[in-house]
Coordinates of C-alpha atoms in Angstrom, one line a residue:
Chain B
M27 CA 106.8 99.1 90.7
T28 CA 107.3 96.9 93.7
T29 CA 106.9 93.2 93.2
T30 CA 108.0 92.4 96.7
D31 CA 105.2 90.8 98.5
P32 CA 104.6 93.6 101.0
I33 CA 103.6 91.2 103.7
T34 CA 106.9 89.4 103.8
A35 CA 108.9 92.5 103.1
I36 CA 108.8 93.5 106.7
T37 CA 109.2 91.1 109.5
A38 CA 106.3 90.9 111.8
P39 CA 107.0 92.0 115.4
D40 CA 107.5 88.9 117.5
P41 CA 104.8 89.0 120.2
D42 CA 107.1 87.4 122.7
T43 CA 109.8 90.0 122.7
P44 CA 108.6 93.3 124.3
P45 CA 108.8 96.3 122.0
I46 CA 111.8 98.5 122.6
S47 CA 110.7 100.5 125.6
N48 CA 113.9 102.5 125.5
R49 CA 113.9 105.1 122.8
R50 CA 117.5 105.7 123.3
E51 CA 118.3 102.1 122.3
A52 CA 116.4 102.5 119.0
L53 CA 118.2 105.8 118.4
Y54 CA 121.6 104.2 119.2
F55 CA 121.0 101.6 116.5
A56 CA 119.3 104.1 114.1
V57 CA 122.3 106.4 113.8
R58 CA 124.6 103.4 113.2
N59 CA 122.5 101.8 110.5
G60 CA 123.9 102.6 107.1
K61 CA 120.8 101.6 105.2
L62 CA 118.6 103.9 107.2
L63 CA 121.0 106.8 107.0
V64 CA 121.4 106.5 103.2
G65 CA 117.7 106.1 102.6
V66 CA 116.6 109.0 104.9
G67 CA 119.4 111.1 103.4
I68 CA 118.2 110.7 99.8
V69 CA 114.5 111.2 100.7
T70 CA 115.5 114.4 102.6
I71 CA 117.4 115.8 99.6
F72 CA 114.3 115.3 97.4
L73 CA 112.0 116.6 100.0
L74 CA 114.1 119.8 100.2
I75 CA 114.0 120.0 96.4
G76 CA 110.2 119.7 96.5
I77 CA 109.7 122.2 99.2
V78 CA 112.3 124.9 98.3
G79 CA 112.6 124.3 94.5
P80 CA 109.3 125.9 93.4
F81 CA 110.2 129.1 95.2
L82 CA 113.5 129.3 93.4
V83 CA 112.5 128.7 89.8
K84 CA 111.8 131.7 87.7
S85 CA 108.6 130.6 85.9
P86 CA 105.5 128.5 86.4
P87 CA 106.1 124.9 85.2
M88 CA 104.0 124.9 82.1
E89 CA 105.0 128.3 80.7
Y90 CA 106.8 128.6 77.4
V91 CA 110.0 130.5 78.5
G92 CA 112.8 129.8 76.1
Q93 CA 114.1 128.3 72.9
P94 CA 112.6 124.8 72.3
M95 CA 114.7 121.7 72.6
M96 CA 117.7 123.3 74.3
P97 CA 120.1 120.9 76.0
P98 CA 121.0 121.7 79.7
D99 CA 123.0 124.9 80.0
G100 CA 123.7 127.7 82.4
E101 CA 120.3 129.3 82.2
Y102 CA 118.1 126.2 82.0
W103 CA 119.9 123.6 84.1
L104 CA 117.8 120.8 82.8
G105 CA 117.2 122.2 79.3
T106 CA 113.9 122.8 77.7
T107 CA 111.1 120.8 76.1
T108 CA 109.9 120.6 72.5
F109 CA 107.8 123.7 73.3
G110 CA 110.4 125.6 75.2
Q111 CA 109.2 124.8 78.7
D112 CA 111.8 124.8 81.5
V113 CA 112.3 121.2 82.5
L114 CA 113.8 122.1 85.8
A115 CA 110.7 124.1 86.8
Q116 CA 108.5 121.1 85.9
F117 CA 110.9 118.8 87.8
V118 CA 110.7 120.7 91.1
Y119 CA 107.0 121.0 91.0
G120 CA 106.8 117.3 90.0
V121 CA 108.9 116.2 93.0
R122 CA 106.6 118.3 95.3
S123 CA 103.5 116.6 93.9
A124 CA 105.1 113.2 94.3
F125 CA 105.5 113.8 98.0
V126 CA 101.9 115.2 98.3
V127 CA 100.5 112.0 96.7
G128 CA 102.7 109.8 98.9
V129 CA 101.6 111.5 102.1
L130 CA 97.9 111.8 101.3
A131 CA 97.4 108.5 99.5
G132 CA 99.8 106.5 101.7
G133 CA 98.3 108.1 104.8
L134 CA 94.7 107.4 103.8
A135 CA 95.5 103.8 102.8
A136 CA 97.3 103.2 106.1
L137 CA 94.4 104.7 108.1
I138 CA 91.8 102.5 106.3
G139 CA 93.9 99.4 106.6
M140 CA 94.5 100.0 110.3
V141 CA 90.9 100.6 111.1
I142 CA 89.7 97.5 109.2
G143 CA 92.6 95.4 110.4
F144 CA 92.1 96.4 114.1
V145 CA 88.4 96.0 114.1
A146 CA 88.4 92.7 112.2
G147 CA 91.2 91.2 114.3
Y148 CA 89.9 92.4 117.7
R149 CA 86.2 91.8 117.2
G150 CA 86.5 88.4 115.4
G151 CA 83.3 86.5 114.5
L152 CA 80.9 87.8 111.9
V153 CA 82.4 91.3 111.7
D154 CA 85.8 89.6 110.9
E155 CA 84.2 87.4 108.3
I156 CA 82.6 90.3 106.5
L157 CA 85.6 92.6 106.7
N158 CA 87.9 89.8 105.6
M159 CA 85.7 89.1 102.6
L160 CA 85.8 92.8 101.7
T161 CA 89.5 92.8 102.0
N162 CA 90.0 89.8 99.8
V163 CA 87.7 91.2 97.1
V164 CA 89.6 94.5 97.0
L165 CA 92.8 92.6 97.1
V166 CA 92.0 90.6 94.0
I167 CA 90.7 93.5 91.8
P168 CA 93.4 95.0 89.7
T169 CA 93.7 98.4 91.3
L170 CA 95.1 100.3 88.4
A171 CA 92.2 99.2 86.1
V172 CA 89.7 100.6 88.6
L173 CA 91.6 103.8 88.9
L174 CA 91.7 104.1 85.1
I175 CA 88.0 104.0 84.8
I176 CA 87.3 106.4 87.7
N177 CA 89.9 108.9 86.5
A178 CA 88.7 108.7 82.9
Y179 CA 85.2 109.7 83.9
L180 CA 86.4 112.5 86.2
G181 CA 86.7 115.4 83.8
V182 CA 88.8 117.7 86.1
R183 CA 91.5 115.9 88.1
S184 CA 93.6 117.2 90.9
V185 CA 96.4 115.7 92.9
G186 CA 94.2 115.5 96.0
M187 CA 91.5 113.7 94.1
Q188 CA 94.0 111.3 92.7
S189 CA 95.4 110.6 96.1
L190 CA 91.9 110.0 97.5
F191 CA 91.2 107.2 95.0
I192 CA 94.7 105.7 95.3
G193 CA 94.3 105.6 99.1
L194 CA 90.8 104.1 98.8
T195 CA 92.1 101.1 96.7
S196 CA 95.6 100.3 98.1
W197 CA 94.8 99.3 101.7
P198 CA 93.9 95.6 101.6
W199 CA 97.3 94.0 102.3
V200 CA 97.8 96.4 105.3
A201 CA 94.4 95.4 106.7
R202 CA 95.3 91.7 106.4
A203 CA 98.7 92.1 108.0
I204 CA 97.3 94.2 110.9
R205 CA 94.4 91.8 111.4
A206 CA 96.8 88.9 111.8
Q207 CA 98.9 90.9 114.3
T208 CA 95.8 92.0 116.3
F209 CA 94.6 88.5 116.4
S210 CA 97.7 87.3 118.2
L211 CA 97.6 90.3 120.7
R212 CA 94.0 90.3 121.7
S213 CA 94.1 87.3 124.0
R214 CA 97.1 88.5 125.9
D215 CA 96.8 89.1 129.6
F216 CA 97.2 92.9 129.5
V217 CA 94.3 93.2 127.0
D218 CA 92.2 90.9 129.1
L219 CA 92.9 93.0 132.1
A220 CA 91.9 96.2 130.3
R221 CA 88.7 94.6 129.1
L222 CA 87.9 93.4 132.6
S223 CA 88.3 96.9 134.0
G224 CA 85.6 98.0 131.6
V225 CA 87.7 100.0 129.1
R226 CA 85.9 100.6 125.8
T227 CA 86.9 98.7 122.7
G228 CA 88.2 101.8 120.8
R229 CA 90.4 102.7 123.7
I230 CA 91.7 99.2 124.1
I231 CA 92.8 99.2 120.5
L232 CA 94.3 102.6 120.7
R233 CA 96.1 102.3 124.1
E234 CA 96.8 98.6 124.5
I235 CA 97.1 97.1 121.0
A236 CA 98.3 99.7 118.6
P237 CA 101.4 100.8 120.7
N238 CA 102.6 97.2 120.6
M239 CA 103.0 97.4 116.9
S240 CA 103.8 101.0 116.4
S241 CA 107.1 100.4 114.6
Y242 CA 105.2 98.0 112.3
L243 CA 102.5 100.5 111.5
F244 CA 105.1 103.1 110.7
M245 CA 106.9 100.8 108.3
T246 CA 103.6 100.0 106.6
F247 CA 103.1 103.7 106.0
I248 CA 106.5 104.0 104.4
L249 CA 105.8 101.1 102.0
L250 CA 102.4 102.6 101.1
F251 CA 104.0 106.0 100.6
G252 CA 106.4 104.5 98.0
S253 CA 103.8 102.4 96.2
S254 CA 101.4 105.4 96.0
I255 CA 104.0 107.4 94.2
L256 CA 104.5 104.5 91.7
I257 CA 100.8 104.1 91.1
A258 CA 100.2 107.8 90.6
S259 CA 103.1 108.0 88.1
S260 CA 101.6 105.1 86.1
L261 CA 98.2 106.9 86.0
D262 CA 99.8 110.2 85.0
F263 CA 101.8 108.4 82.3
I264 CA 98.6 107.0 80.7
G265 CA 97.3 110.5 80.5
L266 CA 95.1 110.6 83.5
G267 CA 97.3 112.8 85.6
P268 CA 96.2 116.0 87.4
T269 CA 94.7 118.5 84.9
D270 CA 95.7 121.4 87.1
G271 CA 99.4 120.9 87.5
V272 CA 102.5 118.9 86.7
S273 CA 103.9 115.7 88.2
L274 CA 106.8 113.4 87.4
G275 CA 104.5 111.0 85.6
V276 CA 102.9 113.8 83.6
M277 CA 106.4 114.8 82.5
L278 CA 107.1 111.3 81.3
N279 CA 103.8 111.3 79.5
H280 CA 104.5 114.5 77.7
A281 CA 108.0 113.4 76.8
N282 CA 106.7 110.2 75.3
Q283 CA 103.8 111.9 73.6
W284 CA 105.8 114.8 72.0
S285 CA 108.7 112.6 70.7
A286 CA 111.4 113.3 73.2
L287 CA 112.8 109.8 72.4
P288 CA 113.3 110.1 68.6
L289 CA 114.5 113.6 69.0
G290 CA 117.0 112.5 71.7
L291 CA 115.9 115.0 74.4
W292 CA 117.3 112.8 77.2
W293 CA 117.2 115.7 79.7
W294 CA 113.4 115.6 79.5
F295 CA 112.7 112.0 80.4
I296 CA 115.8 111.0 82.5
P297 CA 115.3 113.3 85.5
P298 CA 111.7 112.4 86.4
G299 CA 112.5 108.7 86.2
V300 CA 115.6 109.1 88.3
A301 CA 113.6 111.1 90.9
I302 CA 110.9 108.5 91.2
T303 CA 113.3 105.6 91.4
A304 CA 115.5 107.4 93.9
I305 CA 112.7 108.4 96.2
V306 CA 110.9 105.0 96.1
G307 CA 114.1 103.0 96.3
A308 CA 115.4 105.1 99.2
L309 CA 112.1 104.6 101.1
Y310 CA 112.4 100.9 100.7
V311 CA 116.1 100.8 101.8
A312 CA 115.3 103.0 104.8
N313 CA 112.5 100.6 105.6
V314 CA 114.9 97.7 105.7
G315 CA 117.1 99.8 107.9
L316 CA 114.2 100.6 110.3
D317 CA 113.3 96.9 110.4
E318 CA 116.9 96.2 111.6
V319 CA 116.7 98.9 114.2
F320 CA 113.4 97.7 115.7
N321 CA 114.0 94.0 115.4
P322 CA 117.0 92.9 117.3
K323 CA 117.1 89.5 115.5
L324 CA 117.9 91.2 112.2
R325 CA 120.8 93.3 113.4
E326 CA 124.1 92.4 112.0
L327 CA 126.3 90.8 114.5
Chain M
M19 CA 90.3 70.7 99.6
R20 CA 86.7 71.2 98.4
Q21 CA 86.2 73.8 101.1
Y22 CA 89.4 75.5 100.0
F23 CA 88.3 75.8 96.4
G24 CA 84.7 76.7 97.5
R25 CA 86.0 79.6 99.5
K26 CA 88.2 80.8 96.7
L27 CA 85.5 80.6 94.1
L28 CA 83.1 82.5 96.3
I29 CA 85.7 85.3 96.7
Y30 CA 86.3 85.4 92.9
G31 CA 82.6 85.3 92.1
L32 CA 82.0 88.1 94.6
T33 CA 84.9 90.1 93.1
F34 CA 83.6 89.8 89.6
F35 CA 80.2 90.9 90.8
V36 CA 81.7 93.9 92.6
A37 CA 83.8 94.8 89.5
V38 CA 80.8 94.6 87.2
T39 CA 78.7 96.7 89.6
V40 CA 81.4 99.3 89.9
N41 CA 81.8 99.4 86.2
W42 CA 78.1 100.0 85.8
M43 CA 77.9 102.6 88.6
I44 CA 80.8 104.8 87.6
P45 CA 79.2 106.4 84.5
R46 CA 75.9 106.8 86.3
F47 CA 76.9 108.1 89.7
M48 CA 80.0 110.1 89.0
P49 CA 79.6 113.9 89.3
G50 CA 78.9 115.3 85.9
D51 CA 76.9 114.0 82.9
P52 CA 78.9 111.7 80.7
V53 CA 76.4 112.1 77.8
A54 CA 76.7 115.8 77.9
S55 CA 80.5 115.8 78.1
M56 CA 80.7 113.3 75.3
V57 CA 78.5 115.4 73.1
A58 CA 80.4 118.5 74.0
R59 CA 83.7 116.9 73.1
A60 CA 82.4 116.0 69.7
R61 CA 82.4 119.8 69.1
I62 CA 79.2 119.9 67.0
S63 CA 77.3 123.2 66.8
D64 CA 74.2 122.1 64.9
P65 CA 71.5 121.7 67.6
E66 CA 69.7 119.0 65.7
A67 CA 72.9 116.9 65.5
V68 CA 73.5 117.5 69.2
A69 CA 70.0 116.3 70.0
A70 CA 70.5 113.2 67.9
M71 CA 73.8 112.5 69.5
Q72 CA 72.3 112.9 73.0
Q73 CA 69.5 110.6 72.0
Y74 CA 72.0 108.1 70.7
Y75 CA 74.2 108.0 73.7
S76 CA 71.3 107.9 76.1
N77 CA 70.0 104.9 74.3
L78 CA 73.4 103.2 74.3
F79 CA 73.6 103.5 78.1
G80 CA 69.9 102.9 78.4
F81 CA 69.5 106.0 80.6
D82 CA 65.8 106.3 79.8
Q83 CA 64.9 103.1 81.7
P84 CA 64.4 102.7 85.5
I85 CA 67.7 102.3 87.3
L86 CA 67.2 98.7 88.3
A87 CA 66.2 97.6 84.8
Q88 CA 69.4 99.3 83.5
Y89 CA 71.4 97.2 86.0
F90 CA 69.9 93.9 84.9
N91 CA 70.2 94.8 81.2
F92 CA 73.8 95.5 81.8
W93 CA 74.3 91.9 83.1
G94 CA 72.2 90.5 80.3
A95 CA 74.3 92.2 77.7
L96 CA 77.5 91.1 79.5
F97 CA 76.5 87.4 79.4
A98 CA 75.6 87.7 75.7
G99 CA 79.2 88.9 75.2
N100 CA 77.9 92.3 74.2
F101 CA 80.2 95.1 75.4
G102 CA 78.9 97.7 73.0
I103 CA 80.3 99.4 69.9
S104 CA 83.7 101.0 70.0
I105 CA 83.8 104.7 69.1
W106 CA 87.5 104.7 68.2
A107 CA 87.3 101.7 65.9
Y108 CA 83.7 102.4 64.8
P109 CA 81.8 100.3 63.8
L110 CA 83.6 97.3 65.3
P111 CA 82.1 95.8 68.5
V112 CA 84.3 96.3 71.6
S113 CA 84.6 92.5 72.1
E114 CA 86.2 92.1 68.7
V115 CA 88.6 95.0 69.2
I116 CA 89.7 93.5 72.5
M117 CA 90.1 90.0 71.1
D118 CA 92.5 91.4 68.5
A119 CA 94.7 93.0 71.2
V120 CA 94.6 90.1 73.7
P121 CA 97.1 87.8 72.0
Y122 CA 99.8 90.5 72.0
S123 CA 99.2 91.3 75.7
L124 CA 99.3 87.6 76.7
G125 CA 102.3 87.0 74.6
L126 CA 104.2 89.7 76.6
L127 CA 102.7 89.0 80.0
I128 CA 103.0 85.2 80.4
P129 CA 106.6 84.8 79.4
S130 CA 107.8 87.9 81.3
I131 CA 105.9 87.0 84.5
L132 CA 107.0 83.4 84.6
L133 CA 110.6 84.0 83.6
S134 CA 111.1 86.8 86.0
W135 CA 109.6 84.8 88.8
F136 CA 111.8 81.8 88.1
V137 CA 115.0 83.8 87.6
G138 CA 114.3 86.1 90.5
N139 CA 113.6 83.3 92.9
W140 CA 116.7 81.5 91.7
A141 CA 118.9 84.6 92.1
G142 CA 117.4 85.4 95.5
A143 CA 117.9 81.8 96.8
L144 CA 121.5 81.9 95.5
A145 CA 122.3 85.2 97.2
A146 CA 120.9 84.5 100.6
R147 CA 123.6 84.2 103.2
R148 CA 126.4 84.6 100.7
K149 CA 128.1 87.9 101.5
I150 CA 129.5 88.9 98.1
L151 CA 126.5 87.8 96.0
D152 CA 124.1 89.3 98.5
N153 CA 125.9 92.7 98.3
T154 CA 125.3 92.8 94.5
V155 CA 121.8 91.2 94.2
L156 CA 120.2 93.2 97.0
P157 CA 121.0 96.8 95.8
V158 CA 120.3 95.8 92.2
G159 CA 117.0 94.3 93.3
Y160 CA 116.0 97.5 95.2
V161 CA 116.8 99.7 92.2
L162 CA 114.8 97.5 89.8
T163 CA 111.8 97.3 92.2
A164 CA 111.7 101.1 92.7
M165 CA 111.8 101.8 88.9
P166 CA 108.5 102.8 87.4
Y167 CA 107.7 100.4 84.6
M168 CA 107.3 103.1 81.9
W169 CA 110.7 104.6 82.7
I170 CA 112.7 101.5 82.3
A171 CA 110.7 101.0 79.0
I172 CA 111.6 104.5 77.9
L173 CA 115.3 104.0 78.7
L174 CA 115.4 100.7 76.8
C175 CA 113.5 102.2 73.9
W176 CA 115.9 105.2 73.8
G177 CA 119.0 103.1 74.2
F178 CA 118.4 100.3 71.8
G179 CA 116.0 102.0 69.5
V180 CA 117.3 105.5 69.1
V181 CA 120.9 105.6 70.2
F182 CA 122.2 102.2 68.9
Q183 CA 119.3 101.7 66.5
V184 CA 119.5 97.9 66.7
L185 CA 115.8 97.1 67.5
P186 CA 112.5 98.6 66.4
V187 CA 110.7 100.7 68.9
A188 CA 107.0 100.9 67.8
G189 CA 104.3 98.5 66.8
G190 CA 103.8 94.7 66.9
Y191 CA 105.5 94.0 63.6
S192 CA 107.1 95.9 60.8
F193 CA 104.7 98.3 59.0
A194 CA 106.0 97.0 55.7
L195 CA 104.7 93.5 56.3
Q196 CA 101.3 91.9 56.2
P197 CA 100.5 89.4 58.9
D198 CA 101.2 85.9 57.5
L199 CA 103.1 82.8 58.5
S200 CA 106.4 83.6 56.8
W201 CA 109.7 83.5 58.6
E202 CA 110.1 87.2 57.8
F203 CA 107.0 88.1 59.6
V204 CA 107.7 85.9 62.7
W205 CA 111.2 87.4 62.9
S206 CA 109.7 90.9 62.8
L207 CA 107.2 89.9 65.5
F208 CA 110.1 88.6 67.6
Q209 CA 112.1 91.8 67.1
H210 CA 109.2 94.0 68.2
W211 CA 108.4 91.8 71.1
L212 CA 111.9 91.7 72.6
L213 CA 112.3 95.1 74.1
P214 CA 108.9 95.2 75.9
F215 CA 109.5 91.7 77.1
V216 CA 112.9 92.6 78.6
S217 CA 111.5 95.7 80.1
L218 CA 108.8 93.8 82.0
F219 CA 111.1 91.0 82.9
L220 CA 113.7 93.4 84.5
V221 CA 111.3 95.4 86.7
A222 CA 109.6 92.3 88.1
L223 CA 112.9 90.5 88.7
G224 CA 114.1 92.6 91.6
G225 CA 111.1 92.1 93.8
W226 CA 111.2 88.3 93.5
A227 CA 114.9 88.1 94.2
I228 CA 114.5 90.2 97.4
G229 CA 111.5 88.3 98.5
M230 CA 113.2 85.0 98.0
R231 CA 116.4 86.0 99.7
N232 CA 114.4 87.1 102.8
M233 CA 112.4 83.9 102.9
I234 CA 115.5 81.7 102.6
I235 CA 117.2 83.5 105.4
Y236 CA 114.1 83.0 107.5
E237 CA 113.9 79.3 106.6
L238 CA 117.6 78.7 107.3
E239 CA 117.0 79.9 110.8
A240 CA 114.1 77.5 111.4
D241 CA 114.4 74.5 113.7
Y242 CA 114.4 71.9 110.9
S243 CA 117.3 73.6 109.2
N244 CA 119.3 73.7 112.5
Y245 CA 118.4 70.1 113.1
L246 CA 119.6 69.0 109.7
A247 CA 122.8 71.0 110.2
A248 CA 123.4 69.3 113.6
L249 CA 122.9 65.9 111.9
G250 CA 125.7 66.9 109.6
A251 CA 123.6 67.2 106.4
P252 CA 125.4 68.8 103.5
H253 CA 124.6 72.5 102.9
R254 CA 123.1 71.8 99.5
L255 CA 120.5 69.6 101.1
I256 CA 119.5 72.1 103.8
R257 CA 119.2 74.8 101.2
R258 CA 117.0 72.6 99.0
Y259 CA 114.6 72.0 101.9
A260 CA 114.6 75.7 102.7
F261 CA 113.9 76.6 99.1
R262 CA 110.9 74.3 98.9
N263 CA 109.4 76.0 102.0
A264 CA 110.3 79.5 100.9
V265 CA 108.8 79.1 97.5
L266 CA 105.2 78.8 98.9
P267 CA 104.9 82.5 100.0
Q268 CA 106.4 83.4 96.6
I269 CA 103.5 81.6 94.8
T270 CA 101.0 83.5 97.0
G271 CA 103.0 86.7 96.2
L272 CA 102.6 86.0 92.5
A273 CA 98.8 86.0 92.9
L274 CA 98.9 89.2 94.9
Q275 CA 101.1 90.9 92.4
L276 CA 99.1 90.0 89.3
G277 CA 97.3 93.3 89.3
V278 CA 100.5 95.3 89.5
L279 CA 102.1 93.2 86.8
V280 CA 99.2 93.7 84.4
A281 CA 99.3 97.5 85.1
G282 CA 103.0 97.5 84.4
A283 CA 102.4 95.7 81.1
L284 CA 99.8 98.3 80.1
V285 CA 102.2 101.3 80.5
T286 CA 105.0 99.3 78.9
E287 CA 102.9 98.6 75.8
I288 CA 102.1 102.3 75.6
V289 CA 105.8 103.3 75.5
F290 CA 106.5 100.8 72.7
S291 CA 103.1 101.4 70.9
Y292 CA 102.7 97.6 71.2
P293 CA 99.3 96.7 69.9
G294 CA 98.0 95.1 73.1
L295 CA 95.4 96.1 75.7
G296 CA 97.6 99.0 77.0
S297 CA 97.6 100.7 73.7
L298 CA 93.8 100.1 73.5
I299 CA 93.3 101.8 76.8
L300 CA 95.3 104.8 75.6
K301 CA 93.3 105.0 72.5
A302 CA 90.1 104.7 74.4
I303 CA 91.1 107.5 76.8
Q304 CA 92.3 109.8 74.0
N305 CA 89.1 109.3 72.0
Q306 CA 86.7 109.3 75.0
D307 CA 85.7 105.7 74.0
F308 CA 84.1 104.7 77.3
F309 CA 82.7 101.4 76.0
L310 CA 86.1 100.3 74.9
L311 CA 87.6 101.4 78.2
Q312 CA 85.0 99.6 80.3
G313 CA 85.1 96.5 78.2
T314 CA 88.9 96.4 78.6
F315 CA 88.5 96.8 82.3
L316 CA 86.1 93.9 82.6
F317 CA 88.4 91.8 80.5
I318 CA 91.4 92.6 82.7
V319 CA 89.5 91.8 85.8
L320 CA 88.3 88.5 84.3
G321 CA 91.9 87.6 83.2
V322 CA 93.3 88.4 86.7
L323 CA 90.6 86.2 88.3
I324 CA 91.3 83.3 86.0
A325 CA 95.1 83.6 86.6
N326 CA 94.4 83.7 90.4
F327 CA 92.5 80.5 90.1
V328 CA 95.3 78.8 88.1
I329 CA 97.7 79.9 90.9
D330 CA 95.4 78.4 93.5
V331 CA 95.4 75.1 91.6
V332 CA 99.2 75.2 91.4
Y333 CA 99.4 75.9 95.1
V334 CA 97.3 72.8 95.9
I335 CA 99.6 70.7 93.7
V336 CA 102.8 72.1 95.3
D337 CA 101.6 72.2 98.9
P338 CA 100.3 68.9 100.2
R339 CA 98.9 70.5 103.4
T340 CA 96.1 72.1 101.4
R341 CA 95.2 68.7 99.9
A342 CA 94.9 67.2 103.4
G343 CA 92.5 69.9 104.4
M344 CA 95.0 71.5 106.8
A345 CA 95.8 75.2 106.9
G346 CA 98.4 76.1 104.4
A347 CA 97.3 78.7 101.8
T348 CA 96.8 82.1 103.2
T349 CA 95.3 84.0 100.3

């Protein structure tokens, strides 16, 4: 799980340097940035596994198909579990659900964080005070503990439901970061001009303020994407994963629960961990690369 | 400074209030009937027994009273230290079950958090702007940060416990021993503590190193660093000043990460069957012991709030600007 303080993990856009107006310039540096290429490459590989994989495996992930506890061989590339389930089938479905959680939960958290951050930063005053207090409260509450309680009471759990609650609890640092950015932008001349010409608040935020930090918003989403996958895997591991499917965390949970460790079934618990680490790590590395592309100060000379 | 602490305490008070309210609301307003599902899970067919159980659970939750009275009763019980009776460890009260587990969790959390914070910051500060070190610290840091806590725990457990068989992999001490103050028992405690500790230490390490490295680079570009360099100050001195400035956001970061670190400790304990709060939560979930689960939740929230406050106090000691009433702390 990430312990990087997410706020310092990406450099805030400098309000005095105009954002890259020239897409070509960003692209020029993007294709020459090793970190970005490696990160995007790894994520793409796993994305393909998640999209195509489930169509290629022969059986549903939880079905008992073969001999139990078989090491990887020609027929079952990743071996079988204690019950004779195909680990590869579980793996590809698990990778798919990791991406689903990342997109849904990360997207929702980014959306909430943006709305609260923009409104608090642009409006200021009492609205800001209240929203800021709310943000601070949610920031201090240990998220996973709340998720534990909610999921324990939910009898039937789905990937969508899980994403919903992860999204609802992981937005605070985004709101804070975006609030600070909006604060520095709202008294700029072009925003004043828009306000004087009678443009409505929502439109000012969407058309004048948001585009000035679009790269920042995108990077925030990537970080949320990664952290959502990690949170979901922890929940799954404790036994509060989706009841209607399989995920990488559920695989680890089953492996731990049904003595894969003492039996030495390494093919059961190594692949899901490698997948999570690779996806999340690649996202973080790609994020650093993106940061260098968008922020000229960070480019290597 | 009084204003600084006043504001902090207000936020913490509000957070505790929200946490307790959420805790109270979830069983009452979630879809489905918790009493019915608890009775159903007991798999009893005798209708009389079912009715008795329903009665019992309704009484426990106080569902027969008006909703507002239920809410105030909840707070009243809380201040009396009454979290209910555990179902898994029946008939022990939840508070007692939790108190038995807390020393194990704290014994894991406090050393691993502090040590990984210190070592991570040190490694990050050392690596910043030093090509060769940077090229090793940074990738290792990213891999460690991206690892799920339970997976690194599983790997360590498998490697040292199963393949090499040098360390025990389950429990807080050897099953053959009774808790007492003998050397044998302390040695056994230490052996069982080592792997979960190393596992927590390693995952948190990467994040601190990366954060510190980035902050140092940022500080070395600041005007005061350039000024010092222009005066001909030795590099060691400039780095020392940079470090003192860079460490402040890392302290704030520690406060922000507490929730994540505690969550990591919970899943790590589960892997090693370590008898702390994490294993309690697992037991509570497996046995549908909602009182135990909710008691543990409140306890974790309280612990995180107290730790946050301790960090605030440390921040005031470390950063003189907060003492002078100027802006400094951002949390």
